[in-house]
Amino acid sequence: MMDQFHEVSQQSSLHPKPAGLILQYGTAGFRTSAQHLDHIMFRMGLLATLRSKKTQAVIGVMVTASHNPEEDNGVKLIDPMGEMVTPIWEVYATQLANAEQDDFLTALKDITEKEAINLSQEANVFVGRDTRSSSASLSQAVMDGVSALGGHSKDYGLVTTPQLHYMVCCQNTQGTYGEPTVEGYYHKLSQAFTHLTKNASNRTDDQKHLFVDGANGIGALKVHEMEKHLKSELQISLFNDGTTGKLNYQCGADYVKVQQKPPTGIEITAGERCCSFDGDADRIVYYYTDSEGHFHLLDGDKIATLITTFLKELLTQASLDLKIAVVQTAYANGSSTNYLEKIMKVIVRCTKTGVKHLHHAAQEFDIGVYFEANGHGTVLFSKAAEESIRQLTEDSNTNDERKRAALLLHHTINIINQTVGDAISDMLLIEAILAVKRMTIQQWDAIYTDLPNRQLKVKVSDRRVIDTTDAERRAVSPAGLQDAIDSLVKEHKQARAFVRPSGTEDVVRVYAETETQESCDALAHAVSLAVYHLAGGIGDEPKPLR
């Protein structure tokens, strides 16, 4: 077998691994400073080729570091249905990436033997990249890896992460999901948007207008391309489009969410509807400022609630008995969970942080709505649900109200990118819902009021001392920590708090929410002190928030 890896050995010497460098494949794939990634990209090209041979399907490789600074980069693999790669292949990715140069071929051989891969099987890999200056050379390293194992690569060039997920799914479903081209993506989504907004009469230009912060990334480029498909149905004012600003610098969804303020480079008047993408356009948050200048953020929780409300109303109008659920993480605001469970009467499932966990849980229902608070999410429809909706649209005995609701559900399915969270798709869905329901962003925001919350982090000598259970909402180690948190929470009204270790650095993340911001800040600080003293905090003791 080693003879079959001769070309790999030759090519590998052109993409050498820095000795001692260790990286972990996580929810976001590999991500670090771009200068350390050339060997990783080559090896992920090899791994994607093996995965393609194993599954006898197209595999995707996306070169991006999402909301990270411009000098970083990263890579993630996409499985045949557009989903994230399976957990065992995440393990293989880590093993292959971290094998020293002399052991690298052995690691590759081990994966091939474990998976009983026929190396003569054809392999096809789709490759895409974001707008970082390092992305072009790094995506070439991926394609070098593909060709070294006799695979075929298709270079999609500059695309959003969700677009590449979409293309992989389209190709592997023989076009039943859509056409595997960027133009096909634009056509499917814009056509569904047009059909939906036809149900919203007498929309004014103000109601059609939206400010979009493109984070100076790939999303800005692709929104600009899509505008011509939307004609006059949505009028976009695009800011941070990459012509002058720096990627993700003081702009983008992550900045707006964390800083709780509008991005730089965008001038908005009171009440104007605005949204921000992240660097690879798989996250979105909405916001506005009121007449008194106060900033209002509508994050993933608000988005999930709006979409769920819309879908539940349509299901009722269509008299369809489909089980709808919302999947959240521990970071979801308690007010959103309470509204969904108590007012909306829908199932709420809590999972560990990480989109792959939410996506998996959402697949258990007829309709699964999932969004992380950071704005990354989508909606999944089971095949049975899609078929029930389709049959209702074609039933000649269906009354007008049921048929209208079924058609709206049908177009909603087509506007959604079910493979992964997609800022462009989610933006169009939100805009269509607001139009159909004749809602302003202020009315949307008023559905429920977020509880004040605070996120902090504590540096520790080893984050592995923290172990959690109950979807990361309770700590089982170190001893005494959860008891301390429970005691602190009892001192405040409508309070909850939890801690969880970072997946990438030796820090422990602290989350707290209570009835008032002052109380919340006090609780977050007290929990941080408990972590510092019980979990091996390093550096200065956490100071009170001012």
XYZ file of C-alpha atoms in Angstrom:
546
model
C 0.000 0.000 0.000
C 2.879 2.352 0.742
C 3.733 2.374 -2.974
C 0.319 3.911 -3.636
C 1.313 6.806 -1.394
C 4.464 7.668 -3.371
C 2.898 10.792 -4.873
C 1.609 11.783 -1.453
C 5.115 11.460 -0.019
C 6.551 13.604 -2.817
C 3.906 16.311 -2.432
C 4.011 16.251 1.362
C 7.585 17.482 1.387
C 6.287 20.689 -0.233
C 3.843 21.161 2.663
C 5.941 20.275 5.739
C 4.534 20.293 9.254
C 6.283 22.556 11.795
C 7.696 20.204 14.449
C 5.727 20.132 17.671
C 2.683 22.040 16.413
C -0.528 20.481 17.813
C -4.033 21.490 16.706
C -7.473 20.068 17.524
C -10.327 19.633 15.024
C -13.350 21.144 16.760
C -16.836 22.353 15.850
C -15.230 25.013 13.674
C -12.654 22.624 12.183
C -9.041 23.761 12.469
C -8.468 27.442 13.108
C -5.287 29.350 13.953
C -2.782 31.828 12.499
C -2.707 31.378 8.720
C 1.075 30.944 8.664
C 0.746 27.603 10.507
C -1.844 26.033 8.224
C -0.231 25.013 4.916
C 0.446 21.407 5.982
C -3.011 21.181 7.567
C -4.664 22.186 4.291
C -2.681 19.642 2.275
C -3.562 16.888 4.731
C -7.252 17.856 4.820
C -7.232 17.584 1.018
C -5.970 14.018 1.472
C -8.533 13.250 4.171
C -11.414 14.679 2.101
C -10.311 12.440 -0.769
C -10.350 9.376 1.486
C -13.787 10.407 2.795
C -15.059 10.775 -0.767
C -13.731 7.320 -1.713
C -15.321 5.860 1.439
C -18.760 7.458 0.929
C -18.651 7.374 -2.899
C -19.927 10.949 -2.766
C -18.682 14.509 -3.138
C -17.050 15.976 0.000
C -16.554 19.697 0.641
C -13.564 21.553 2.066
C -14.086 25.174 3.125
C -11.121 27.462 3.827
C -12.278 30.076 6.344
C -11.825 31.329 9.893
C -15.316 32.846 10.145
C -15.371 35.678 12.719
C -11.666 35.392 13.620
C -9.234 38.243 12.824
C -8.046 38.554 9.227
C -4.580 37.137 9.937
C -6.119 33.811 11.023
C -7.502 31.109 8.783
C -8.986 27.659 9.095
C -10.568 24.687 7.359
C -13.647 22.525 7.827
C -14.841 19.391 6.036
C -18.382 18.963 4.698
C -20.080 15.561 4.519
C -22.277 14.342 1.611
C -25.615 15.880 2.705
C -23.975 19.215 3.429
C -23.645 18.447 7.131
C -20.533 18.615 9.309
C -18.188 15.659 9.073
C -18.951 12.714 11.397
C -17.204 12.571 14.826
C -14.859 9.667 14.019
C -13.547 11.586 11.004
C -12.952 14.593 13.259
C -10.666 12.244 15.225
C -8.927 11.179 12.015
C -8.485 14.840 11.051
C -6.764 15.572 14.356
C -4.549 12.471 14.091
C -3.506 13.253 10.534
C -2.913 16.940 11.221
C -0.709 16.287 14.251
C 1.377 13.390 12.894
C 5.008 14.484 12.595
C 6.423 14.485 9.096
C 8.117 11.094 9.455
C 4.949 9.429 10.843
C 2.510 11.097 8.490
C 2.226 8.311 5.864
C 1.701 5.719 8.597
C -1.190 7.773 9.996
C -2.709 8.016 6.515
C -2.333 4.257 6.008
C -3.981 3.557 9.385
C -7.080 5.589 8.462
C -7.290 3.862 5.076
C -7.116 0.410 6.687
C -9.523 1.190 9.551
C -12.156 2.408 7.095
C -11.404 -0.341 4.531
C -11.116 2.270 1.789
C -10.658 1.175 -1.802
C -8.012 3.571 -3.092
C -8.986 2.870 -6.708
C -12.438 4.347 -6.035
C -13.090 7.712 -7.716
C -13.046 10.766 -5.434
C -14.496 14.256 -5.884
C -13.958 17.230 -3.609
C -15.557 20.700 -3.785
C -13.313 23.498 -2.463
C -14.338 27.022 -1.447
C -12.666 29.927 0.330
C -13.387 33.245 2.023
C -11.814 36.634 1.222
C -8.732 36.453 3.474
C -5.452 37.166 1.689
C -4.147 33.758 2.794
C -7.151 31.799 1.497
C -6.086 31.453 -2.149
C -2.751 29.725 -1.405
C -4.256 27.616 1.369
C -7.103 26.378 -0.851
C -4.467 25.453 -3.440
C -2.752 23.348 -0.764
C -6.082 21.533 -0.244
C -6.317 20.807 -3.963
C -2.689 19.607 -3.971
C -3.720 17.050 -1.345
C -6.726 15.952 -3.386
C -4.674 15.409 -6.543
C -1.894 13.605 -4.645
C -4.342 10.762 -3.882
C -5.780 10.742 -7.402
C -8.927 12.717 -6.512
C -10.663 15.397 -8.565
C -11.270 18.843 -7.106
C -13.702 21.541 -8.200
C -12.630 25.013 -7.135
C -15.647 27.207 -6.364
C -13.343 30.088 -5.460
C -14.884 32.815 -3.318
C -18.089 31.498 -1.699
C -19.731 31.732 1.699
C -19.420 28.675 3.926
C -23.184 27.941 3.652
C -23.014 28.156 -0.156
C -20.400 25.393 -0.269
C -22.491 23.243 2.108
C -25.444 23.851 -0.222
C -23.461 22.922 -3.353
C -22.225 19.650 -1.836
C -25.785 18.659 -0.878
C -27.153 19.590 -4.316
C -24.515 17.511 -6.094
C -25.052 14.450 -3.922
C -28.844 14.574 -4.243
C -28.618 14.698 -8.061
C -30.131 18.171 -8.116
C -33.288 17.372 -6.148
C -32.249 19.882 -3.470
C -31.163 22.455 -6.037
C -28.614 23.239 -8.717
C -24.998 22.977 -7.435
C -23.986 26.452 -8.627
C -23.888 29.870 -6.982
C -26.421 31.118 -9.557
C -28.658 28.143 -8.746
C -28.449 29.080 -5.064
C -29.436 32.689 -5.799
C -32.288 31.601 -8.052
C -33.818 29.143 -5.559
C -33.697 31.513 -2.590
C -34.792 34.656 -4.433
C -37.687 32.859 -6.141
C -38.944 31.585 -2.768
C -38.561 35.078 -1.290
C -40.569 36.607 -4.136
C -43.359 34.027 -3.710
C -43.517 34.704 0.031
C -43.547 38.492 -0.208
C -46.350 38.374 -2.785
C -48.507 37.620 0.244
C -47.553 40.971 1.785
C -49.593 43.707 0.135
C -48.893 47.441 0.021
C -45.320 47.293 1.302
C -43.691 50.722 1.270
C -40.083 51.375 0.257
C -39.263 51.936 3.936
C -40.631 48.516 4.808
C -38.544 46.935 2.025
C -35.337 48.675 3.117
C -32.605 46.929 5.125
C -29.124 47.978 6.274
C -26.636 45.106 5.990
C -23.187 44.994 7.619
C -21.129 42.539 5.565
C -18.244 42.345 8.096
C -15.893 43.284 5.217
C -16.092 39.648 4.213
C -17.413 37.195 1.653
C -21.028 37.804 2.698
C -20.864 41.387 1.428
C -19.651 40.204 -1.962
C -22.398 37.590 -2.250
C -25.228 39.872 -1.074
C -24.169 42.326 -3.764
C -24.331 39.527 -6.355
C -27.748 38.478 -5.129
C -29.325 41.936 -5.196
C -30.169 41.741 -8.897
C -32.154 38.546 -8.271
C -34.298 40.271 -5.649
C -35.260 43.126 -7.989
C -37.243 45.696 -5.984
C -38.614 43.302 -3.344
C -35.749 44.032 -0.951
C -33.705 47.224 -1.035
C -30.343 46.730 0.643
C -27.940 49.397 1.865
C -24.660 47.469 2.160
C -21.962 48.630 4.565
C -18.563 47.191 5.486
C -18.421 45.650 2.028
C -14.660 45.000 2.054
C -13.637 47.855 -0.228
C -11.865 49.759 2.548
C -12.345 48.124 5.958
C -10.618 45.145 7.549
C -12.368 41.778 7.865
C -14.305 41.471 11.157
C -12.587 44.544 12.616
C -15.120 46.453 14.733
C -17.902 45.014 12.615
C -19.741 41.779 11.936
C -22.175 39.638 13.921
C -19.704 38.556 16.613
C -18.630 42.153 17.308
C -22.237 43.380 17.529
C -23.299 40.470 19.772
C -20.351 40.739 22.183
C -20.042 44.542 22.284
C -23.811 45.145 22.306
C -23.518 48.091 19.939
C -23.723 48.834 16.208
C -20.655 48.168 14.046
C -18.416 50.947 12.867
C -18.823 52.013 9.249
C -22.619 52.074 9.346
C -24.767 55.152 9.970
C -28.357 54.425 10.936
C -31.237 56.555 12.073
C -33.608 55.614 14.882
C -35.859 52.670 14.102
C -34.007 51.544 10.954
C -33.797 47.767 10.536
C -30.207 46.483 10.427
C -28.408 43.160 10.390
C -24.796 41.976 10.554
C -23.162 38.869 9.064
C -19.973 37.260 10.327
C -16.852 36.773 8.196
C -18.014 33.646 6.328
C -21.737 34.535 6.395
C -23.090 31.670 8.476
C -24.223 33.879 11.376
C -26.657 36.791 11.486
C -27.966 39.165 14.153
C -30.482 42.011 13.798
C -30.578 45.312 15.702
C -31.855 48.888 15.775
C -31.547 52.009 17.887
C -34.607 53.688 19.375
C -35.471 57.394 19.441
C -33.519 57.806 22.686
C -30.401 56.270 21.166
C -30.651 52.961 23.010
C -29.301 49.919 21.163
C -31.587 46.881 20.759
C -30.102 43.513 19.724
C -32.223 40.740 18.232
C -29.944 37.710 18.430
C -30.361 34.022 17.661
C -32.963 33.574 20.406
C -35.174 36.324 18.956
C -34.693 34.947 15.442
C -35.689 31.428 16.512
C -38.775 32.792 18.266
C -39.901 34.821 15.231
C -39.478 31.855 12.868
C -41.200 29.444 15.262
C -44.169 31.787 15.709
C -44.555 32.061 11.929
C -44.301 28.316 11.321
C -46.676 27.403 14.149
C -49.309 29.842 12.817
C -49.031 28.341 9.324
C -49.273 24.783 10.656
C -52.447 25.738 12.519
C -53.947 27.426 9.433
C -53.042 24.397 7.303
C -54.439 21.989 9.945
C -51.201 20.004 9.806
C -50.315 17.955 12.871
C -46.531 18.207 12.730
C -44.292 18.250 15.799
C -42.261 21.467 15.960
C -39.427 22.021 18.443
C -36.805 24.649 19.190
C -33.267 23.550 20.056
C -31.206 25.888 22.230
C -27.999 25.838 24.263
C -27.443 26.897 27.863
C -26.586 30.382 26.530
C -30.171 30.955 25.358
C -31.802 33.760 27.328
C -34.208 32.450 29.958
C -36.960 34.771 28.719
C -36.863 33.159 25.272
C -37.117 29.665 26.743
C -39.999 30.726 28.980
C -41.861 32.365 26.072
C -41.476 29.338 23.812
C -42.532 26.814 26.451
C -45.211 28.750 28.346
C -46.705 31.063 25.702
C -46.004 29.293 22.409
C -46.441 25.810 23.908
C -43.660 24.319 21.795
C -41.043 21.745 22.782
C -37.677 23.232 23.780
C -34.624 20.985 23.773
C -31.297 22.086 25.282
C -28.023 20.657 23.934
C -24.308 21.172 24.420
C -22.777 24.227 22.761
C -21.785 23.682 19.133
C -23.921 23.687 16.012
C -23.341 19.997 15.339
C -25.147 19.172 18.604
C -28.100 21.430 17.788
C -28.349 20.152 14.212
C -28.455 16.531 15.396
C -31.160 17.264 17.991
C -33.267 19.212 15.475
C -33.363 16.161 13.198
C -35.477 14.312 15.778
C -38.596 16.392 15.031
C -40.899 17.025 12.073
C -39.687 20.631 12.164
C -36.625 21.549 14.199
C -35.720 25.212 14.635
C -32.221 25.720 16.028
C -30.204 28.852 16.673
C -27.315 29.565 18.956
C -27.589 32.934 20.690
C -24.727 34.147 18.455
C -27.039 33.990 15.418
C -25.895 30.693 13.877
C -28.824 28.484 13.001
C -31.434 27.214 10.567
C -34.627 25.133 10.336
C -34.811 21.427 9.473
C -37.855 19.738 7.947
C -38.170 15.961 7.963
C -38.879 14.267 4.635
C -42.287 13.242 5.990
C -43.086 16.861 6.914
C -42.050 18.114 3.485
C -44.195 15.440 1.835
C -47.245 16.314 3.983
C -46.893 19.973 3.021
C -46.381 19.162 -0.669
C -49.449 16.909 -0.781
C -51.594 19.631 0.773
C -50.506 22.170 -1.863
C -51.590 19.739 -4.609
C -54.859 18.565 -3.019
C -57.754 19.900 -5.100
C -60.135 19.370 -2.174
C -58.178 21.683 0.142
C -59.925 24.934 1.056
C -58.294 28.276 0.205
C -56.991 29.079 3.699
C -55.341 25.678 4.166
C -53.852 25.777 0.665
C -52.478 29.321 1.155
C -50.823 28.255 4.433
C -49.397 25.113 2.809
C -47.979 27.145 -0.079
C -46.378 29.578 2.355
C -44.807 26.618 4.164
C -43.600 25.218 0.829
C -41.906 28.510 -0.115
C -40.478 28.787 3.402
C -38.821 25.385 2.963
C -37.256 26.601 -0.292
C -35.882 29.818 1.216
C -34.132 27.915 4.019
C -30.668 26.390 3.660
C -31.226 23.221 5.671
C -27.602 22.084 5.411
C -26.235 24.676 7.849
C -26.830 28.126 9.328
C -26.779 30.665 6.477
C -26.839 34.436 7.024
C -28.199 35.218 3.540
C -30.921 32.567 3.699
C -31.866 33.533 7.269
C -31.959 37.224 6.302
C -34.381 36.535 3.454
C -36.565 34.352 5.685
C -36.722 37.006 8.415
C -37.498 39.763 5.908
C -40.244 37.634 4.351
C -41.792 36.825 7.749
C -41.804 40.485 8.811
C -43.447 41.385 5.496
C -46.101 38.654 5.596
C -46.915 39.333 9.269
C -46.725 43.119 8.683
C -44.414 43.461 11.674
C -41.892 46.166 12.418
C -38.577 45.294 14.043
C -39.848 47.018 17.197
C -42.904 44.752 17.296
C -40.676 41.731 16.784
C -38.391 42.882 19.599
C -41.393 43.319 21.921
C -42.431 39.637 21.701
C -40.514 39.152 24.961
C -37.887 41.073 26.947
C -34.469 39.530 27.489
C -33.279 39.040 31.047
C -30.051 40.973 31.719
C -27.059 38.667 31.260
C -23.306 38.724 31.462
C -20.551 36.519 30.058
C -17.081 36.442 31.614
C -14.054 34.184 31.372
C -11.527 33.054 33.983
C -7.996 31.944 33.115
C -7.102 28.578 34.663
C -4.004 26.400 34.574
C -5.926 23.491 33.005
C -9.483 23.838 31.652
C -9.919 20.036 31.836
C -10.531 20.247 35.590
C -14.025 21.474 34.680
C -16.424 18.699 33.715
C -20.114 19.358 33.043
C -23.426 17.553 32.612
C -27.058 18.423 31.780
C -26.133 20.059 28.426
C -23.294 21.954 30.154
C -25.659 23.587 32.657
C -24.158 21.912 35.743
C -20.553 21.295 36.783
C -19.671 17.860 38.148
C -16.041 18.771 38.857
C -14.125 20.188 40.582
C -15.752 19.215 43.871
C -17.779 21.965 45.499
C -18.037 24.242 42.476
C -21.658 23.485 41.575
C -22.699 23.770 45.235
C -21.075 27.204 45.336
C -22.880 28.267 42.139
C -26.215 27.011 43.491
C -25.767 29.027 46.703
C -24.871 32.190 44.791
C -27.836 31.843 42.420
C -30.244 31.664 45.412
C -29.187 35.187 46.410
C -30.765 36.712 43.276
C -34.211 36.852 41.632
C -34.947 35.053 38.330
C -31.323 33.948 38.375
C -29.312 31.191 36.805
C -25.609 30.715 36.130
C -23.354 28.062 34.685
C -19.713 27.530 33.783
C -18.116 25.541 30.978
C -14.534 25.053 29.769
C -13.437 26.647 26.518
C -12.867 24.227 23.674
C -9.682 25.934 22.511
C -7.903 27.683 25.410
C -7.326 27.319 29.152
C -10.185 29.507 30.235
C -13.526 28.792 31.890
C -16.533 30.649 30.500
C -19.029 32.042 32.996
C -22.637 32.910 32.157
C -25.123 34.596 34.484
C -28.553 36.149 34.132
C -30.863 37.748 36.676
C -33.664 40.300 37.030
C -31.410 43.401 36.822
C -28.065 44.141 35.180
C -26.529 45.190 38.518
C -27.569 41.934 40.142
C -26.418 39.977 37.086
C -22.951 41.560 37.123
C -22.622 40.793 40.835
C -23.605 37.149 40.280
C -21.228 36.741 37.321
C -18.348 38.159 39.378
C -19.134 35.936 42.375
C -19.243 32.824 40.173
C -15.946 33.889 38.564
C -14.359 34.052 42.032
C -15.662 30.572 42.816
C -14.114 29.257 39.583
C -10.841 31.068 40.302
C -10.507 29.546 43.802
C -11.881 26.054 43.098
C -10.678 25.384 39.537
C -7.088 26.585 39.637
C -7.348 30.180 38.478
C -4.139 31.871 37.387
C -3.130 35.519 37.302
C -4.951 38.199 39.249
C -8.189 37.415 41.057
C -11.247 38.524 39.005
C -12.241 42.092 39.826
C -15.820 43.324 40.300
C -17.522 44.736 37.212
C -18.017 48.483 37.257
